Structures are given as C-alpha cells and as structure tokens.
Short mmCIF file of C-alpha atoms in Angstrom, two decimals:
data_model
loop_
_atom_site.label_atom_id
_atom_site.label_comp_id
_atom_site.label_asym_id
_atom_site.label_seq_id
_atom_site.Cartn_x
_atom_site.Cartn_y
_atom_site.Cartn_z
CA MET A 1 155.37 75.36 20.65
CA ALA A 2 156.16 77.75 23.48
CA SER A 3 153.92 80.36 21.92
CA SER A 4 151.08 77.84 21.62
CA GLY A 5 151.51 76.78 25.25
CA THR A 6 151.46 80.39 26.40
CA LYS A 7 148.22 81.01 24.52
CA GLN A 8 146.61 77.97 26.13
CA ILE A 9 147.63 79.19 29.59
CA GLN A 10 146.28 82.66 28.86
CA HIS A 11 143.03 81.17 27.57
CA LYS A 12 142.63 79.09 30.74
CA GLN A 13 143.34 82.13 32.89
CA ARG A 14 140.70 84.17 31.06
CA SER A 15 138.21 81.32 31.39
CA MET A 16 138.85 80.99 35.12
CA TRP A 17 138.51 84.75 35.56
CA TRP A 18 135.19 84.74 33.69
CA LEU A 19 133.92 81.86 35.83
CA PHE A 20 135.02 83.68 38.99
CA ARG A 21 133.18 86.86 37.96
CA HIS A 22 130.11 84.88 36.93
CA PHE A 23 129.82 82.93 40.19
CA ARG A 24 130.57 86.05 42.22
CA PHE A 25 127.65 87.79 40.50
CA VAL A 26 125.34 84.82 41.09
CA PHE A 27 126.37 84.66 44.75
CA LEU A 28 125.84 88.39 45.30
CA ALA A 29 122.52 88.33 43.45
CA SER A 30 121.24 85.40 45.49
CA THR A 31 122.43 87.04 48.70
CA MET A 32 120.65 90.28 47.82
CA GLU A 33 117.51 88.36 46.99
CA PHE A 34 117.75 86.51 50.30
CA PHE A 35 118.11 89.66 52.35
CA THR A 36 115.36 91.40 50.39
CA ALA A 37 113.03 88.48 50.85
CA ASN A 38 113.98 88.23 54.50
CA GLY A 39 113.31 91.92 55.02
CA GLN A 40 109.85 91.62 53.51
CA CYS A 41 109.00 88.25 54.99
CA ARG A 42 105.56 87.90 56.52
CA ALA A 43 103.06 85.10 56.74
CA GLU A 44 99.36 84.44 56.84
CA VAL A 45 98.10 81.53 58.93
CA ASN A 46 95.08 79.50 57.90
CA ILE A 47 92.30 79.44 60.49
CA GLN A 48 90.77 76.01 60.89
CA GLY A 49 87.02 75.47 61.06
CA MET A 50 86.18 78.99 59.93
CA THR A 51 84.92 80.57 56.72
CA LEU A 52 84.07 84.07 55.60
CA LYS A 53 80.45 84.32 54.45
CA ARG A 54 78.69 86.82 52.16
CA SER A 55 81.94 87.70 50.39
CA VAL A 56 82.31 84.70 48.05
CA PHE A 57 82.40 85.72 44.39
CA LYS A 58 83.79 82.52 42.80
CA ARG A 59 83.73 78.83 43.71
CA TRP A 60 85.57 75.80 42.30
CA SER A 61 86.19 72.13 43.03
CA LEU A 62 89.99 71.89 43.40
CA ALA A 63 92.09 68.94 44.54
CA ALA A 64 94.43 70.80 46.92
CA PRO A 65 94.59 74.04 48.96
CA HIS A 66 97.58 75.41 47.03
CA LEU A 67 95.48 75.36 43.85
CA CYS A 68 92.96 77.56 45.63
CA ASP A 69 95.82 79.88 46.55
CA VAL A 70 96.83 80.03 42.88
CA LYS A 71 93.25 80.84 41.84
CA CYS A 72 93.14 83.64 44.41
CA GLY A 73 96.39 85.06 43.04
CA GLN A 74 94.91 85.14 39.54
CA GLU A 75 91.89 87.22 40.58
CA ILE A 76 92.60 90.91 41.16
CA THR A 77 89.69 91.30 43.58
CA CYS A 78 90.53 88.25 45.71
CA GLN A 79 91.30 89.24 49.30
CA SER A 80 91.09 85.82 50.97
CA TYR A 81 89.74 82.34 50.40
CA ASN A 82 87.96 79.46 52.12
CA TYR A 83 88.91 75.84 51.41
CA ASN A 84 87.20 72.60 52.39
CA ARG A 85 89.76 69.77 52.54
CA LYS A 86 87.18 67.00 52.78
CA TYR A 87 85.06 68.06 49.82
CA GLN A 88 87.82 69.96 47.96
CA ILE A 89 85.81 73.15 47.60
CA CYS A 90 87.59 76.45 46.97
CA GLU A 91 85.80 79.76 47.58
CA LEU A 92 87.31 83.15 46.76
CA ASN A 93 86.34 86.19 48.86
CA ASN A 94 86.44 89.86 47.89
CA ARG A 95 86.82 90.80 51.56
CA SER A 96 88.99 89.75 54.49
CA LYS A 97 87.80 88.80 57.97
CA GLU A 98 89.27 92.08 59.20
CA ALA A 99 86.93 94.00 56.90
CA ARG A 100 83.85 91.91 57.75
CA PRO A 101 84.35 90.24 61.16
CA GLU A 102 80.59 89.78 61.56
CA ASN A 103 80.61 87.33 58.64
CA PHE A 104 83.49 85.20 59.95
CA LEU A 105 81.65 82.13 61.19
CA SER A 106 81.99 78.54 62.32
CA ALA A 107 79.57 75.71 63.12
CA PRO A 108 79.22 71.91 63.01
CA ALA A 109 78.28 70.05 59.83
CA TRP A 110 77.57 66.48 58.84
CA SER A 111 77.88 64.25 55.80
CA LEU A 112 74.37 62.87 55.29
CA ALA A 113 73.01 60.79 52.43
CA ALA A 114 69.74 62.69 51.92
CA PRO A 115 68.15 66.10 52.62
CA HIS A 116 65.49 64.66 54.94
CA LEU A 117 68.26 63.44 57.27
CA CYS A 118 69.45 67.02 57.50
CA ASP A 119 65.92 68.00 58.52
CA VAL A 120 66.07 65.34 61.25
CA LYS A 121 69.37 66.76 62.53
CA CYS A 122 67.89 70.23 62.61
CA GLY A 123 64.91 68.93 64.59
CA GLN A 124 67.30 67.47 67.18
CA GLU A 125 69.01 70.80 67.81
CA ILE A 126 67.02 73.26 69.91
CA THR A 127 68.81 76.26 68.40
CA CYS A 128 68.41 75.17 64.76
CA GLN A 129 66.25 77.58 62.78
CA SER A 130 67.05 76.35 59.26
CA ASN A 131 69.48 74.12 57.38
CA ASN A 132 71.53 74.02 54.18
CA TYR A 133 72.03 70.83 52.19
CA ASN A 134 74.50 70.36 49.33
CA ARG A 135 73.26 67.52 47.11
CA LYS A 136 76.53 67.18 45.21
CA TYR A 137 78.76 66.85 48.27
CA LYS A 138 76.03 65.59 50.66
CA ILE A 139 76.88 68.23 53.26
CA CYS A 140 74.34 69.19 55.92
CA GLU A 141 74.83 72.55 57.64
CA LEU A 142 72.66 73.86 60.47
CA ASN A 143 71.84 77.54 60.93
CA ASN A 144 70.96 79.23 64.20
CA CYS A 145 68.78 81.74 62.35
CA THR A 146 66.83 82.08 59.13
CA LYS A 147 68.19 83.84 56.06
CA GLU A 148 65.33 86.31 56.33
CA ALA A 149 66.41 87.31 59.84
CA ARG A 150 70.21 87.23 59.48
CA PRO A 151 71.44 86.21 56.01
CA GLU A 152 75.07 86.64 57.08
CA ASN A 153 74.83 83.94 59.74
CA PHE A 154 74.92 80.80 57.60
CA LEU A 155 77.13 78.23 59.33
CA SER A 156 80.22 76.50 58.06
CA ALA A 157 81.69 73.00 58.14
CA PRO A 158 84.69 72.02 60.33
CA ALA A 159 86.55 70.80 57.25
CA TRP A 160 86.79 74.39 56.08
CA PHE A 161 89.66 76.74 56.71
CA TYR A 162 90.14 80.42 55.93
CA ILE A 163 93.29 82.30 54.94
CA ARG A 164 93.95 85.84 53.78
CA ARG A 165 95.78 86.37 50.50
CA LEU A 166 99.47 87.03 51.15
CA LYS A 167 101.06 87.92 47.82
CA GLY A 168 99.84 90.71 45.58
CA ARG A 169 96.68 91.52 47.53
CA PRO A 170 95.41 94.97 46.49
CA PRO A 171 94.26 97.06 49.47
CA LEU A 172 90.52 97.47 49.71
CA GLY A 173 89.40 100.60 47.85
CA SER A 174 92.68 100.95 45.97
CA ILE A 175 91.20 99.97 42.58
CA PRO A 176 87.75 100.59 41.06
CA GLU A 177 87.16 96.84 40.73
CA LEU A 178 87.39 96.52 44.52
CA PRO A 179 85.48 99.44 46.04
CA ALA A 180 84.86 99.63 49.77
CA LEU A 181 81.54 100.38 51.42
CA SER A 182 83.11 102.97 53.70
CA CYS A 183 86.35 104.46 54.98
CA HIS A 184 85.81 102.46 58.16
CA GLU A 185 85.81 99.20 56.18
CA ILE A 186 89.10 100.14 54.48
CA LYS A 187 90.79 100.89 57.79
CA ALA A 188 89.41 97.70 59.34
CA SER A 189 90.72 95.68 56.40
CA ASP A 190 94.21 97.13 56.16
CA GLY A 191 94.98 98.22 59.70
CA LYS A 192 95.40 101.29 61.85
CA HIS A 193 98.31 102.58 59.77
CA THR A 194 96.07 103.14 56.73
CA ILE A 195 96.75 106.68 55.53
CA SER A 196 94.23 109.34 54.54
CA GLY A 197 93.77 109.78 50.81
CA LYS A 198 91.52 109.03 47.87
CA TYR A 199 89.89 105.61 47.74
CA TRP A 200 87.25 103.92 45.60
CA LEU A 201 83.94 103.74 47.47
CA ASP A 202 80.53 102.32 46.59
CA PRO A 203 78.46 102.98 49.74
CA THR A 204 75.14 102.35 47.98
CA ARG A 205 76.26 98.96 46.55
CA LYS A 206 74.97 99.93 43.10
CA GLY A 207 78.17 99.04 41.27
CA LYS A 208 79.10 102.69 40.69
CA ALA A 209 82.41 103.22 42.46
CA LYS A 210 83.63 106.78 42.99
CA LEU A 211 87.07 108.06 43.96
CA ILE A 212 86.50 109.85 47.26
CA TYR A 213 88.83 111.30 49.89
CA CYS A 214 88.91 109.37 53.18
CA ASN A 215 90.05 110.97 56.41
CA MET A 216 91.37 107.91 58.23
CA VAL A 217 91.78 109.71 61.56
CA ASN A 218 88.04 109.79 62.20
CA GLU A 219 87.06 107.40 59.37
CA VAL A 220 84.90 109.78 57.35
CA TRP A 221 84.70 110.41 53.64
CA ILE A 222 84.63 113.93 52.27
CA SER A 223 82.80 114.67 49.04
CA SER A 224 83.69 117.97 47.44
CA SER A 225 80.56 117.82 45.30
CA VAL A 226 78.28 118.21 48.31
CA ASP A 227 80.88 119.77 50.61
CA ALA A 228 80.04 117.40 53.43
CA SER A 229 81.54 114.59 55.44
CA LEU A 230 79.65 111.54 56.60
CA LYS A 231 80.67 108.67 58.83
CA LEU A 232 79.84 105.36 57.20
CA LEU A 233 80.07 102.37 59.51
#
C-alpha cells in the first residue's frame, strides 16, 4: 500500500512539473511574440473622402472594408485600396499615393436616379467639364476636366476612403510582377531611406520589366548595356 501511495505521489509530482514547464513555455512564447509584435508595430490610417485613380487593377462588390483588406492581402501586386462604404465597392491599386500623388483625388458626388440628372448637375457647376455615371450604383461624379485633357483627374465620391496595404506589401520594383516606371517612383513610394540596388523597371509601359540598377542618391537608373544613366521622373 505504501509503495502504491508513493507511486501516486511521484506521478502527481511529475504531472505538476510537466504542467509547470508547459505553461512556462507558453508564457515565454507569448511574451516573446508580444515584444516582437510591439517592436514591429506600425499602422496605416485610412484617408476619408479620397481615392487613388489610374492605379486600379481589380474591383469587387464587398460587404465590409476588412474584406477589401483581405482581398488586397491575397494579391501580390496590391499596394493600397479604395473602399466605398455606401456602395460597398472595393478597388485594389498597384500603386500607393506616395508613388502617384498626382492621382490622389477627391470631389463631391451624388446618388441620382438617372444619367440625365447627372447631366443637369454638371450644367449647374461652372467648373464641370464632364461627368461619370454608374448605372448599377446610381452614382454621379463630376469632373473638372475631360478625360482627353487630363485622364488622371476623374473625381471621387465622399463615401470613399483610401488606405495603404500594411501587411506583406512588396516594395515597388522588388518583383517583376510589380515594376516601377522609374527610380524616382520607387523612392517616392517607399521613402527617403530606399537603398541603391537592382530593381524591376518598365519605363516604356510595354509589360517588359527589366532588372536595372538604381542609384537612389540622385534617382537615376544605370544600364550597363548602353553604359548610360538617365533620370526618369
């Protein structure tokens, strides 16, 4: 009996020791994860009433903004996205506003039942040069120029917001699927601390990206094949 009782005590002691080691490991692991996450913590803030134009490569109708965020995370070339809360439209961009600030736009919009009402609105605005009308969502957008004059200046609805991709965003020019137009665009997109090195560029927009050395000090690319450097803005 004594021997049996001793074995039970030893078994309980081993079990308690195992539990102690297990919980200590879990605690340390969670603490390490916390400090690691805290050390890398950064945030992107959505910008109300703004959208990035001329960079949209995919568009969906999604019920909530976080679903748009998920879609962006699933696309390797997604750099940012626009979302319209009212009409639940998600647009993925292959550029950020830092890369293309000239295409980061805002303007009033209306919900109108028919296209001719959008024409009336345009006629009431002295600066209106053209208008966009979405038949599905009945959205009227006014433009202060024509697409022939300035195609990048189409105007956006107040219900829109823009946000840059936070997690897993590949730097512009870092992969052949996401070539930059110039070294200047890469530095504008990823900041002044962007280092010199080889990046994927497609300055002619012909879909033929080439790995070219960028000198980020003066924002020029250097092609060994022609032994020349050109500034591409």
